[in-house]
Every structure is written in structure tokens, then in C-alpha cells.
Amino acid sequence: MNDTQFTAAGKLRHLLTLADLPRALLVELLDSAQDFCARPGAAVKRGDSLAGRTVANLFFEPSTRTRASFELAARRLGADVLNLNLDTSSAVKGETVLDTLRTLEAMNVDAFVVRHAQAGIPALLAANMQSHVSIVNAGEAHVSHPTQGLLDALTIRQHKPDFGELCVVIAGDIAHSRVASAAIQALGTLGVGELRLAGPPELLPDPGMQPGARQYHDFDAGLRDADVIMMLRIQKERMNRHAIPDEREYFRRYGLTPERLKLARPDAIVMHPGPINRGVEIDAAVADGPQSVIRSQVNNGVAVRMAVLNKLLGTDRT
Ligand code: CP
């Protein structure tokens, strides 16, 4: 168990990774998120379990979905929310990340939601905060994105609850993807029946890193009879310029088109964490088509982040 993530009494204090989250706790978070879910157009669920608490969003990398959903989640539970603009903060004068957090900690911030391009930053911060302060990892380099893993697991469960029966394909740039890492961890804990990783060899992890998954360089073969297809963006920001594939050729070999989708089961669901690059990893007709659950993933993102903040900071936390 990750000692930094839990208190000495075994309670969740920070959310840094799904790697060692016990199955019971993962399921508890999914159940709690399900209770917070509201259909688009319906009145949102609200609560006051975070009243008197302050949540600060510190995104050192760009974000639309994660940042917006953490803000909505915290506000819907009654917290005060601080969105620090890092372009105009003292970070540009050379202040370290840790000093920035310690400064805000002195203003009674209770939780920091942090996205950073450097691996290890969330754990470093967690090890240096006062005992009542929580760190939530909102995306760490290529390593970890735990709330994305939770919202992906919740989305799959809503459509296909029996994980043991499922064949899940994760396709694209898996080597550079924290989304893939988190999904693989969550799916492993939930006992997924079959996990396939599809993509060009240079974008797949070393096979030894994911021994439970079968690798496919032929996307068509990887798609056959799949129940869940999780498409990934090419993470150009984490690549050497020379390693970036030719986008047309990549789409020809690894793009999810309506024709390719027919190789999967007829009721297969198509997922993508966003942001989408239409015509690179996914055809617009698939992204917007009847098998796409991409907008459900976004909707579930708010509910999952409400569940996580409630667990870490809520007055009704156990
Ligand atoms: N999926 C995801 O992390 O999206 P953002 O980069 O927009 O937060």
C-alpha cells in the first residue's frame, strides 16, 4: 500500500494513484460517484459536506475537462474554490511548487488539486503538507491520472457491469498515456476478463510492464469482438519531435473508423478521455456516433470528483 496516500489508521488522505487502491475502496468511490450523477439537463446534485473547506486548483499543464469538473464538483459540495492562474502567479518569478502550496496552505486551503508534467510532484507535495491537507493528483506526467481512471471505470460499469466478462481494447499512444496507466490499474482491480493494448510498437509500453495485457500491432485484429474500445490521443507534448507519427498514415492504420468499429461487438462502446483529435485517432462519425460514450465520460467526471473530494474532505467522510 502507498504509505503516503493513507493515514496511519488506513484512511485515504490523498489520491495520488489507483495502483494500490483496495478494491473495496475503489468500488465505494464508484458507488458514491453514481449517487452524485445527474443526467444532462437534469438538476445537478448538491450537498454541503465541504462547507467551510477550501479547494485550490493548480494546473501546471493545460486542461479543460479535469479542471472544470474539479471546480464544479467542489462548488456543488459547498466548498470555496481557488483557481490559481499560474501564468500570473509567483511561479513565474521562480517560486517552487512546494513553496507555492505552502503559501496557500497558510491561507487555510484544505485540498490541492494538482496537474504537473513532472513525475513525482504529487507524492512530493503530499509528503510535505500539514496533516489535515489533501493532495489530489489531477494528471502527473505520463504516470498517473487517478480520477480519469475512476470516471472511465464508472462509465464502463454503467454500460457493462460484469467486468469479468469484458474484453477491453486500449488503443493508440499507450506508452505516453497516464490515462491508459490509470485505466489499466482500475480494470485490473475490478477483474476485467481480457485486456488488449493496440498500437504501433513505438507507442506501446514494454510488454513486461503490463504482463496481463496482450499487445496488438494490427488494430483490426485487436478490435475483433471487443466490448469496450478506449481510444487515446497521441501525446505529442511528451514525445521527441522525430517520434511523432505521420498523422495520415497513423489514421489509416490505427484510426477508429465506422468500418473498423464493425469488427467489435455490435453493442461495443467507444471511449476517449479527450481532447479528441478528429481524423487522427478517431473518425468524427465514430466520436459522435451512437456507440460513443465520450460525453458520458465527461458527465461522470464531475460525479467522480465530487465522490473523491467528499471522501477526502467531507463532513460525512468515514
Ligand atoms: N481527459 C483529460 O484529462 O482532459 P483535460 O486535459 O481536458 O483535463
mmCIF file of C-alpha atoms and ligand atoms in Angstrom:
data_model
loop_
_atom_site.group_PDB
_atom_site.id
_atom_site.type_symbol
_atom_site.label_atom_id
_atom_site.label_comp_id
_atom_site.label_asym_id
_atom_site.label_seq_id
_atom_site.Cartn_x
_atom_site.Cartn_y
_atom_site.Cartn_z
ATOM 1 C CA MET A 1 0.000 0.000 0.000
ATOM 2 C CA ASN A 2 1.228 3.544 -0.808
ATOM 3 C CA ASP A 3 2.032 4.866 2.701
ATOM 4 C CA THR A 4 1.824 8.494 1.567
ATOM 5 C CA GLN A 5 -1.712 8.058 0.317
ATOM 6 C CA PHE A 6 -3.235 6.703 3.546
ATOM 7 C CA THR A 7 -3.161 7.766 7.193
ATOM 8 C CA ALA A 8 -1.578 5.500 9.788
ATOM 9 C CA ALA A 9 -5.131 4.334 10.551
ATOM 10 C CA GLY A 10 -5.579 3.283 6.899
ATOM 11 C CA LYS A 11 -7.901 6.131 5.822
ATOM 12 C CA LEU A 12 -7.488 7.713 2.410
ATOM 13 C CA ARG A 13 -5.792 11.087 2.892
ATOM 14 C CA HIS A 14 -4.558 11.884 -0.620
ATOM 15 C CA LEU A 15 -5.484 10.477 -4.020
ATOM 16 C CA LEU A 16 -2.205 10.021 -5.884
ATOM 17 C CA THR A 17 -2.633 6.750 -7.773
ATOM 18 C CA LEU A 18 -5.050 3.865 -8.303
ATOM 19 C CA ALA A 19 -2.143 1.417 -8.269
ATOM 20 C CA ASP A 20 -2.719 0.154 -4.762
ATOM 21 C CA LEU A 21 -6.241 1.292 -4.047
ATOM 22 C CA PRO A 22 -8.050 -1.650 -2.438
ATOM 23 C CA ARG A 23 -10.960 -2.996 -4.496
ATOM 24 C CA ALA A 24 -13.486 -2.186 -1.749
ATOM 25 C CA LEU A 25 -12.402 1.466 -1.679
ATOM 26 C CA LEU A 26 -12.427 1.739 -5.474
ATOM 27 C CA VAL A 27 -15.963 0.303 -5.591
ATOM 28 C CA GLU A 28 -17.037 2.609 -2.744
ATOM 29 C CA LEU A 29 -15.843 5.634 -4.765
ATOM 30 C CA LEU A 30 -17.663 4.392 -7.872
ATOM 31 C CA ASP A 31 -20.878 3.831 -5.876
ATOM 32 C CA SER A 32 -20.605 7.293 -4.329
ATOM 33 C CA ALA A 33 -19.986 8.850 -7.766
ATOM 34 C CA GLN A 34 -23.009 7.026 -9.155
ATOM 35 C CA ASP A 35 -25.119 8.685 -6.441
ATOM 36 C CA PHE A 36 -23.785 12.100 -7.497
ATOM 37 C CA CYS A 37 -24.523 11.517 -11.196
ATOM 38 C CA ALA A 38 -27.083 13.776 -12.822
ATOM 39 C CA ARG A 39 -28.258 13.343 -16.397
ATOM 40 C CA PRO A 40 -27.541 16.234 -18.763
ATOM 41 C CA GLY A 41 -30.452 18.660 -18.499
ATOM 42 C CA ALA A 42 -31.498 17.414 -15.039
ATOM 43 C CA ALA A 43 -30.960 19.459 -11.872
ATOM 44 C CA VAL A 44 -27.441 18.860 -10.569
ATOM 45 C CA LYS A 45 -26.922 17.101 -7.240
ATOM 46 C CA ARG A 46 -25.707 19.396 -4.494
ATOM 47 C CA GLY A 47 -24.560 18.998 -0.933
ATOM 48 C CA ASP A 48 -22.893 20.920 1.856
ATOM 49 C CA SER A 49 -20.386 18.331 3.058
ATOM 50 C CA LEU A 50 -17.496 20.645 2.031
ATOM 51 C CA ALA A 51 -18.929 23.811 3.610
ATOM 52 C CA GLY A 52 -16.114 25.761 5.269
ATOM 53 C CA ARG A 53 -13.481 23.924 3.198
ATOM 54 C CA THR A 54 -11.278 25.452 0.525
ATOM 55 C CA VAL A 55 -10.092 23.613 -2.572
ATOM 56 C CA ALA A 56 -7.312 25.084 -4.758
ATOM 57 C CA ASN A 57 -6.837 24.043 -8.386
ATOM 58 C CA LEU A 58 -3.212 24.266 -9.539
ATOM 59 C CA PHE A 59 -2.807 23.184 -13.146
ATOM 60 C CA PHE A 60 0.775 23.461 -14.378
ATOM 61 C CA GLU A 61 -0.358 21.817 -17.667
ATOM 62 C CA PRO A 62 -3.402 22.689 -19.818
ATOM 63 C CA SER A 63 -6.783 21.176 -19.032
ATOM 64 C CA THR A 64 -10.421 21.675 -19.922
ATOM 65 C CA ARG A 65 -12.295 18.651 -18.530
ATOM 66 C CA THR A 66 -10.382 17.908 -15.338
ATOM 67 C CA ARG A 67 -10.017 21.470 -14.159
ATOM 68 C CA ALA A 68 -13.622 22.465 -14.887
ATOM 69 C CA SER A 69 -15.043 19.317 -13.326
ATOM 70 C CA PHE A 70 -12.999 19.653 -10.123
ATOM 71 C CA GLU A 71 -14.216 23.229 -9.784
ATOM 72 C CA LEU A 72 -17.853 22.273 -10.352
ATOM 73 C CA ALA A 73 -17.511 19.284 -8.014
ATOM 74 C CA ALA A 74 -16.064 21.361 -5.179
ATOM 75 C CA ARG A 75 -18.642 24.148 -5.581
ATOM 76 C CA ARG A 76 -21.557 21.706 -5.751
ATOM 77 C CA LEU A 77 -20.471 20.332 -2.371
ATOM 78 C CA GLY A 78 -20.271 23.801 -0.831
ATOM 79 C CA ALA A 79 -16.504 24.444 -0.837
ATOM 80 C CA ASP A 80 -14.727 27.710 -1.574
ATOM 81 C CA VAL A 81 -12.651 27.257 -4.740
ATOM 82 C CA LEU A 82 -9.424 28.956 -5.714
ATOM 83 C CA ASN A 83 -8.197 28.652 -9.322
ATOM 84 C CA LEU A 84 -4.644 29.898 -9.287
ATOM 85 C CA ASN A 85 -3.540 31.390 -12.605
ATOM 86 C CA LEU A 86 -0.007 30.081 -12.803
ATOM 87 C CA ASP A 87 0.923 32.441 -15.660
ATOM 88 C CA THR A 88 0.493 35.386 -13.300
ATOM 89 C CA SER A 89 1.481 33.720 -10.017
ATOM 90 C CA SER A 90 4.874 33.917 -8.345
ATOM 91 C CA ALA A 91 5.762 30.637 -10.058
ATOM 92 C CA VAL A 92 6.998 32.791 -12.955
ATOM 93 C CA LYS A 93 9.418 34.502 -10.526
ATOM 94 C CA GLY A 94 10.997 31.184 -9.652
ATOM 95 C CA GLU A 95 8.932 30.120 -6.648
ATOM 96 C CA THR A 96 8.977 26.337 -6.313
ATOM 97 C CA VAL A 97 5.788 24.290 -6.484
ATOM 98 C CA LEU A 98 6.219 23.340 -2.852
ATOM 99 C CA ASP A 99 6.623 26.959 -1.760
ATOM 100 C CA THR A 100 3.524 27.939 -3.749
ATOM 101 C CA LEU A 101 1.490 25.250 -1.971
ATOM 102 C CA ARG A 102 2.892 26.119 1.443
ATOM 103 C CA THR A 103 1.910 29.758 0.858
ATOM 104 C CA LEU A 104 -1.659 28.777 0.042
ATOM 105 C CA GLU A 105 -1.698 26.220 2.869
ATOM 106 C CA ALA A 106 -1.100 29.152 5.237
ATOM 107 C CA MET A 107 -4.361 30.650 3.882
ATOM 108 C CA ASN A 108 -6.253 27.575 5.113
ATOM 109 C CA VAL A 109 -6.539 25.693 1.846
ATOM 110 C CA ASP A 110 -7.654 22.139 2.703
ATOM 111 C CA ALA A 111 -7.066 20.372 -0.621
ATOM 112 C CA PHE A 112 -4.863 20.979 -3.631
ATOM 113 C CA VAL A 113 -5.837 19.563 -6.994
ATOM 114 C CA VAL A 114 -2.551 19.417 -8.895
ATOM 115 C CA ARG A 115 -1.623 18.676 -12.509
ATOM 116 C CA HIS A 116 2.070 18.682 -13.324
ATOM 117 C CA ALA A 117 4.321 17.484 -16.162
ATOM 118 C CA GLN A 118 6.970 16.138 -13.783
ATOM 119 C CA ALA A 119 6.585 12.653 -12.348
ATOM 120 C CA GLY A 120 6.720 12.510 -8.555
ATOM 121 C CA ILE A 121 5.414 16.026 -7.841
ATOM 122 C CA PRO A 122 2.078 14.918 -6.255
ATOM 123 C CA ALA A 123 3.853 12.498 -3.897
ATOM 124 C CA LEU A 124 6.463 15.131 -3.005
ATOM 125 C CA LEU A 125 3.724 17.629 -2.146
ATOM 126 C CA ALA A 126 1.737 15.031 -0.192
ATOM 127 C CA ALA A 127 4.777 14.240 1.924
ATOM 128 C CA ASN A 128 5.261 17.907 2.815
ATOM 129 C CA MET A 129 1.778 19.177 3.675
ATOM 130 C CA GLN A 130 0.243 19.586 7.126
ATOM 131 C CA SER A 131 -1.642 16.525 8.312
ATOM 132 C CA HIS A 132 -5.136 17.913 7.560
ATOM 133 C CA VAL A 133 -4.289 18.884 3.945
ATOM 134 C CA SER A 134 -5.018 16.593 0.989
ATOM 135 C CA ILE A 135 -3.382 16.384 -2.433
ATOM 136 C CA VAL A 136 -5.401 15.134 -5.382
ATOM 137 C CA ASN A 137 -3.436 14.099 -8.439
ATOM 138 C CA ALA A 138 -5.160 15.620 -11.496
ATOM 139 C CA GLY A 139 -2.615 14.283 -14.001
ATOM 140 C CA GLU A 140 1.058 13.506 -13.407
ATOM 141 C CA ALA A 141 3.362 13.321 -16.436
ATOM 142 C CA HIS A 142 2.756 10.001 -18.243
ATOM 143 C CA VAL A 143 2.434 8.239 -14.894
ATOM 144 C CA SER A 144 -0.915 8.699 -13.201
ATOM 145 C CA HIS A 145 -4.386 10.234 -13.599
ATOM 146 C CA PRO A 146 -6.472 8.515 -10.924
ATOM 147 C CA THR A 147 -9.755 10.417 -11.247
ATOM 148 C CA GLN A 148 -9.707 9.735 -15.014
ATOM 149 C CA GLY A 149 -9.305 6.014 -14.231
ATOM 150 C CA LEU A 150 -12.273 6.196 -11.873
ATOM 151 C CA LEU A 151 -14.528 8.005 -14.339
ATOM 152 C CA ASP A 152 -13.586 5.544 -17.075
ATOM 153 C CA ALA A 153 -14.381 2.596 -14.796
ATOM 154 C CA LEU A 154 -17.696 4.198 -13.817
ATOM 155 C CA THR A 155 -18.629 4.770 -17.466
ATOM 156 C CA ILE A 156 -17.856 1.159 -18.356
ATOM 157 C CA ARG A 157 -19.799 -0.107 -15.315
ATOM 158 C CA GLN A 158 -22.874 1.910 -16.303
ATOM 159 C CA HIS A 159 -22.957 0.151 -19.681
ATOM 160 C CA LYS A 160 -21.387 -3.217 -18.941
ATOM 161 C CA PRO A 161 -21.339 -4.014 -15.222
ATOM 162 C CA ASP A 162 -19.816 -7.506 -15.354
ATOM 163 C CA PHE A 163 -16.106 -6.675 -15.681
ATOM 164 C CA GLY A 164 -15.090 -10.335 -15.631
ATOM 165 C CA GLU A 165 -16.918 -10.902 -18.931
ATOM 166 C CA LEU A 166 -15.440 -7.922 -20.766
ATOM 167 C CA CYS A 167 -12.823 -7.606 -23.481
ATOM 168 C CA VAL A 168 -11.395 -4.085 -23.317
ATOM 169 C CA VAL A 169 -9.094 -2.657 -26.011
ATOM 170 C CA ILE A 170 -6.979 0.387 -25.237
ATOM 171 C CA ALA A 171 -5.665 1.801 -28.498
ATOM 172 C CA GLY A 172 -3.136 4.395 -29.553
ATOM 173 C CA ASP A 173 -0.322 6.113 -27.711
ATOM 174 C CA ILE A 174 -0.281 3.978 -24.581
ATOM 175 C CA ALA A 175 3.410 4.456 -23.786
ATOM 176 C CA HIS A 176 2.966 8.165 -23.023
ATOM 177 C CA SER A 177 -0.521 7.971 -21.519
ATOM 178 C CA ARG A 178 -1.373 8.481 -17.845
ATOM 179 C CA VAL A 179 -4.984 7.795 -18.834
ATOM 180 C CA ALA A 180 -4.003 4.312 -20.002
ATOM 181 C CA SER A 181 -1.993 3.656 -16.820
ATOM 182 C CA ALA A 182 -4.917 4.617 -14.612
ATOM 183 C CA ALA A 183 -7.416 2.620 -16.675
ATOM 184 C CA ILE A 184 -5.193 -0.472 -16.634
ATOM 185 C CA GLN A 185 -4.870 -0.197 -12.843
ATOM 186 C CA ALA A 186 -8.637 0.224 -12.304
ATOM 187 C CA LEU A 187 -9.554 -2.540 -14.741
ATOM 188 C CA GLY A 188 -7.047 -4.882 -13.105
ATOM 189 C CA THR A 189 -8.512 -4.223 -9.648
ATOM 190 C CA LEU A 190 -12.048 -4.753 -10.974
ATOM 191 C CA GLY A 191 -11.028 -8.072 -12.586
ATOM 192 C CA VAL A 192 -11.512 -7.322 -16.283
ATOM 193 C CA GLY A 193 -11.767 -10.507 -18.353
ATOM 194 C CA GLU A 194 -9.423 -9.588 -21.208
ATOM 195 C CA LEU A 195 -7.251 -6.535 -21.754
ATOM 196 C CA ARG A 196 -5.715 -5.727 -25.141
ATOM 197 C CA LEU A 197 -3.287 -2.916 -25.958
ATOM 198 C CA ALA A 198 -3.259 -1.908 -29.641
ATOM 199 C CA GLY A 199 -0.950 0.480 -31.438
ATOM 200 C CA PRO A 200 2.342 0.816 -33.279
ATOM 201 C CA PRO A 201 5.268 -0.813 -31.432
ATOM 202 C CA GLU A 202 6.875 2.545 -30.658
ATOM 203 C CA LEU A 203 3.733 3.743 -28.858
ATOM 204 C CA LEU A 204 3.169 0.610 -26.764
ATOM 205 C CA PRO A 205 4.769 0.012 -23.351
ATOM 206 C CA ASP A 206 7.405 -2.609 -22.796
ATOM 207 C CA PRO A 207 5.363 -5.871 -22.710
ATOM 208 C CA GLY A 208 6.862 -6.711 -19.324
ATOM 209 C CA MET A 209 5.247 -3.623 -17.796
ATOM 210 C CA GLN A 210 1.717 -4.912 -18.452
ATOM 211 C CA PRO A 211 2.054 -8.700 -18.228
ATOM 212 C CA GLY A 212 -1.731 -9.237 -18.025
ATOM 213 C CA ALA A 213 -2.378 -7.500 -21.349
ATOM 214 C CA ARG A 214 -1.920 -8.826 -24.887
ATOM 215 C CA GLN A 215 -0.385 -6.432 -27.399
ATOM 216 C CA TYR A 216 -1.632 -5.971 -30.969
ATOM 217 C CA HIS A 217 0.209 -4.072 -33.686
ATOM 218 C CA ASP A 218 -2.616 -4.945 -36.098
ATOM 219 C CA PHE A 219 -5.524 -2.792 -34.910
ATOM 220 C CA ASP A 220 -8.132 -4.816 -36.834
ATOM 221 C CA ALA A 221 -7.074 -7.993 -35.014
ATOM 222 C CA GLY A 222 -7.144 -6.168 -31.689
ATOM 223 C CA LEU A 223 -10.682 -4.925 -32.274
ATOM 224 C CA ARG A 224 -12.291 -8.291 -33.036
ATOM 225 C CA ASP A 225 -15.228 -8.978 -30.666
ATOM 226 C CA ALA A 226 -14.196 -6.253 -28.235
ATOM 227 C CA ASP A 227 -16.806 -4.915 -25.792
ATOM 228 C CA VAL A 228 -15.064 -1.651 -24.918
ATOM 229 C CA ILE A 229 -12.745 0.412 -27.121
ATOM 230 C CA MET A 230 -10.775 3.131 -25.390
ATOM 231 C CA MET A 231 -9.095 5.443 -27.917
ATOM 232 C CA LEU A 232 -6.157 7.652 -26.935
ATOM 233 C CA ARG A 233 -4.695 10.833 -28.330
ATOM 234 C CA ILE A 234 -1.064 10.928 -29.485
ATOM 235 C CA GLN A 235 0.702 12.745 -26.619
ATOM 236 C CA LYS A 236 2.889 14.996 -28.762
ATOM 237 C CA GLU A 237 3.853 17.057 -25.726
ATOM 238 C CA ARG A 238 5.647 14.037 -24.235
ATOM 239 C CA MET A 239 7.468 12.979 -27.403
ATOM 240 C CA ASN A 240 10.655 13.710 -29.184
ATOM 241 C CA ARG A 241 9.619 15.577 -32.390
ATOM 242 C CA HIS A 242 11.133 12.848 -34.588
ATOM 243 C CA ALA A 243 8.990 10.174 -32.919
ATOM 244 C CA ILE A 244 5.680 11.802 -33.896
ATOM 245 C CA PRO A 245 3.884 9.614 -36.438
ATOM 246 C CA ASP A 246 2.671 10.902 -39.785
ATOM 247 C CA GLU A 247 -0.971 11.657 -38.945
ATOM 248 C CA ARG A 248 -2.498 10.444 -42.239
ATOM 249 C CA GLU A 249 -0.635 7.168 -42.130
ATOM 250 C CA TYR A 250 -1.452 6.796 -38.441
ATOM 251 C CA PHE A 251 -5.165 7.286 -39.134
ATOM 252 C CA ARG A 252 -5.017 4.752 -41.973
ATOM 253 C CA ARG A 253 -3.533 2.107 -39.679
ATOM 254 C CA TYR A 254 -4.882 2.996 -36.238
ATOM 255 C CA GLY A 255 -7.777 5.410 -36.684
ATOM 256 C CA LEU A 256 -11.150 4.152 -35.438
ATOM 257 C CA THR A 257 -13.464 4.425 -38.449
ATOM 258 C CA PRO A 258 -17.083 3.243 -38.801
ATOM 259 C CA GLU A 259 -15.816 0.281 -40.909
ATOM 260 C CA ARG A 260 -13.297 -0.780 -38.270
ATOM 261 C CA LEU A 261 -15.819 -0.405 -35.476
ATOM 262 C CA LYS A 262 -17.880 -3.192 -37.118
ATOM 263 C CA LEU A 263 -15.112 -5.645 -36.128
ATOM 264 C CA ALA A 264 -16.000 -5.173 -32.462
ATOM 265 C CA ARG A 265 -19.188 -6.478 -30.859
ATOM 266 C CA PRO A 266 -22.312 -4.734 -32.175
ATOM 267 C CA ASP A 267 -23.006 -3.248 -28.734
ATOM 268 C CA ALA A 268 -19.381 -2.205 -28.092
ATOM 269 C CA ILE A 269 -18.910 1.201 -26.520
ATOM 270 C CA VAL A 270 -16.333 3.729 -27.735
ATOM 271 C CA MET A 271 -14.482 5.849 -25.182
ATOM 272 C CA HIS A 272 -11.982 8.687 -25.406
ATOM 273 C CA PRO A 273 -10.679 10.775 -22.491
ATOM 274 C CA GLY A 274 -10.425 13.918 -24.639
ATOM 275 C CA PRO A 275 -9.223 16.141 -26.049
ATOM 276 C CA ILE A 276 -10.100 14.390 -29.321
ATOM 277 C CA ASN A 277 -8.073 14.787 -32.497
ATOM 278 C CA ARG A 278 -10.693 14.001 -35.130
ATOM 279 C CA GLY A 279 -9.238 12.352 -38.195
ATOM 280 C CA VAL A 280 -6.054 11.358 -36.337
ATOM 281 C CA GLU A 281 -7.063 8.648 -33.848
ATOM 282 C CA ILE A 282 -10.835 8.672 -34.367
ATOM 283 C CA ASP A 283 -13.250 9.428 -37.196
ATOM 284 C CA ALA A 284 -15.764 12.162 -36.378
ATOM 285 C CA ALA A 285 -18.620 9.806 -37.320
ATOM 286 C CA VAL A 286 -17.496 7.397 -34.576
ATOM 287 C CA ALA A 287 -16.772 10.093 -31.984
ATOM 288 C CA ASP A 288 -20.282 11.496 -32.454
ATOM 289 C CA GLY A 289 -21.957 8.176 -33.282
ATOM 290 C CA PRO A 290 -24.429 6.028 -31.340
ATOM 291 C CA GLN A 291 -21.756 3.813 -29.752
ATOM 292 C CA SER A 292 -19.762 6.746 -28.393
ATOM 293 C CA VAL A 293 -19.947 7.317 -24.617
ATOM 294 C CA ILE A 294 -17.457 10.193 -24.680
ATOM 295 C CA ARG A 295 -19.920 12.742 -23.331
ATOM 296 C CA SER A 296 -20.963 10.338 -20.579
ATOM 297 C CA GLN A 297 -17.311 10.168 -19.553
ATOM 298 C CA VAL A 298 -17.286 13.964 -19.225
ATOM 299 C CA ASN A 299 -20.543 13.943 -17.283
ATOM 300 C CA ASN A 300 -19.216 11.240 -14.958
ATOM 301 C CA GLY A 301 -16.061 13.282 -14.388
ATOM 302 C CA VAL A 302 -17.923 15.752 -12.200
ATOM 303 C CA ALA A 303 -19.589 12.980 -10.178
ATOM 304 C CA VAL A 304 -16.318 11.112 -9.646
ATOM 305 C CA ARG A 305 -14.578 14.273 -8.468
ATOM 306 C CA MET A 306 -17.447 15.002 -6.076
ATOM 307 C CA ALA A 307 -17.034 11.481 -4.666
ATOM 308 C CA VAL A 308 -13.273 11.902 -4.243
ATOM 309 C CA LEU A 309 -13.471 15.348 -2.600
ATOM 310 C CA ASN A 310 -16.285 14.137 -0.368
ATOM 311 C CA LYS A 311 -14.227 11.127 0.704
ATOM 312 C CA LEU A 312 -11.145 13.219 1.465
ATOM 313 C CA LEU A 313 -12.711 16.352 2.974
ATOM 314 C CA GLY A 314 -16.415 15.779 3.526
ATOM 315 C CA THR A 315 -18.052 16.112 6.909
ATOM 316 C CA ASP A 316 -19.682 12.738 6.303
ATOM 317 C CA ARG A 317 -16.387 11.040 5.392
ATOM 318 C CA THR A 318 -15.695 7.736 7.120
HETATM 319 N N1 CP B 1 -9.036 13.819 -20.000
HETATM 320 C C1 CP B 1 -8.410 14.921 -19.548
HETATM 321 O O1 CP B 1 -7.593 14.854 -18.626
HETATM 322 O O2 CP B 1 -8.787 16.077 -20.180
HETATM 323 P P1 CP B 1 -8.188 17.531 -19.861
HETATM 324 O O3 CP B 1 -6.744 17.523 -20.264
HETATM 325 O O4 CP B 1 -9.035 18.478 -20.675
HETATM 326 O O5 CP B 1 -8.336 17.771 -18.382
#
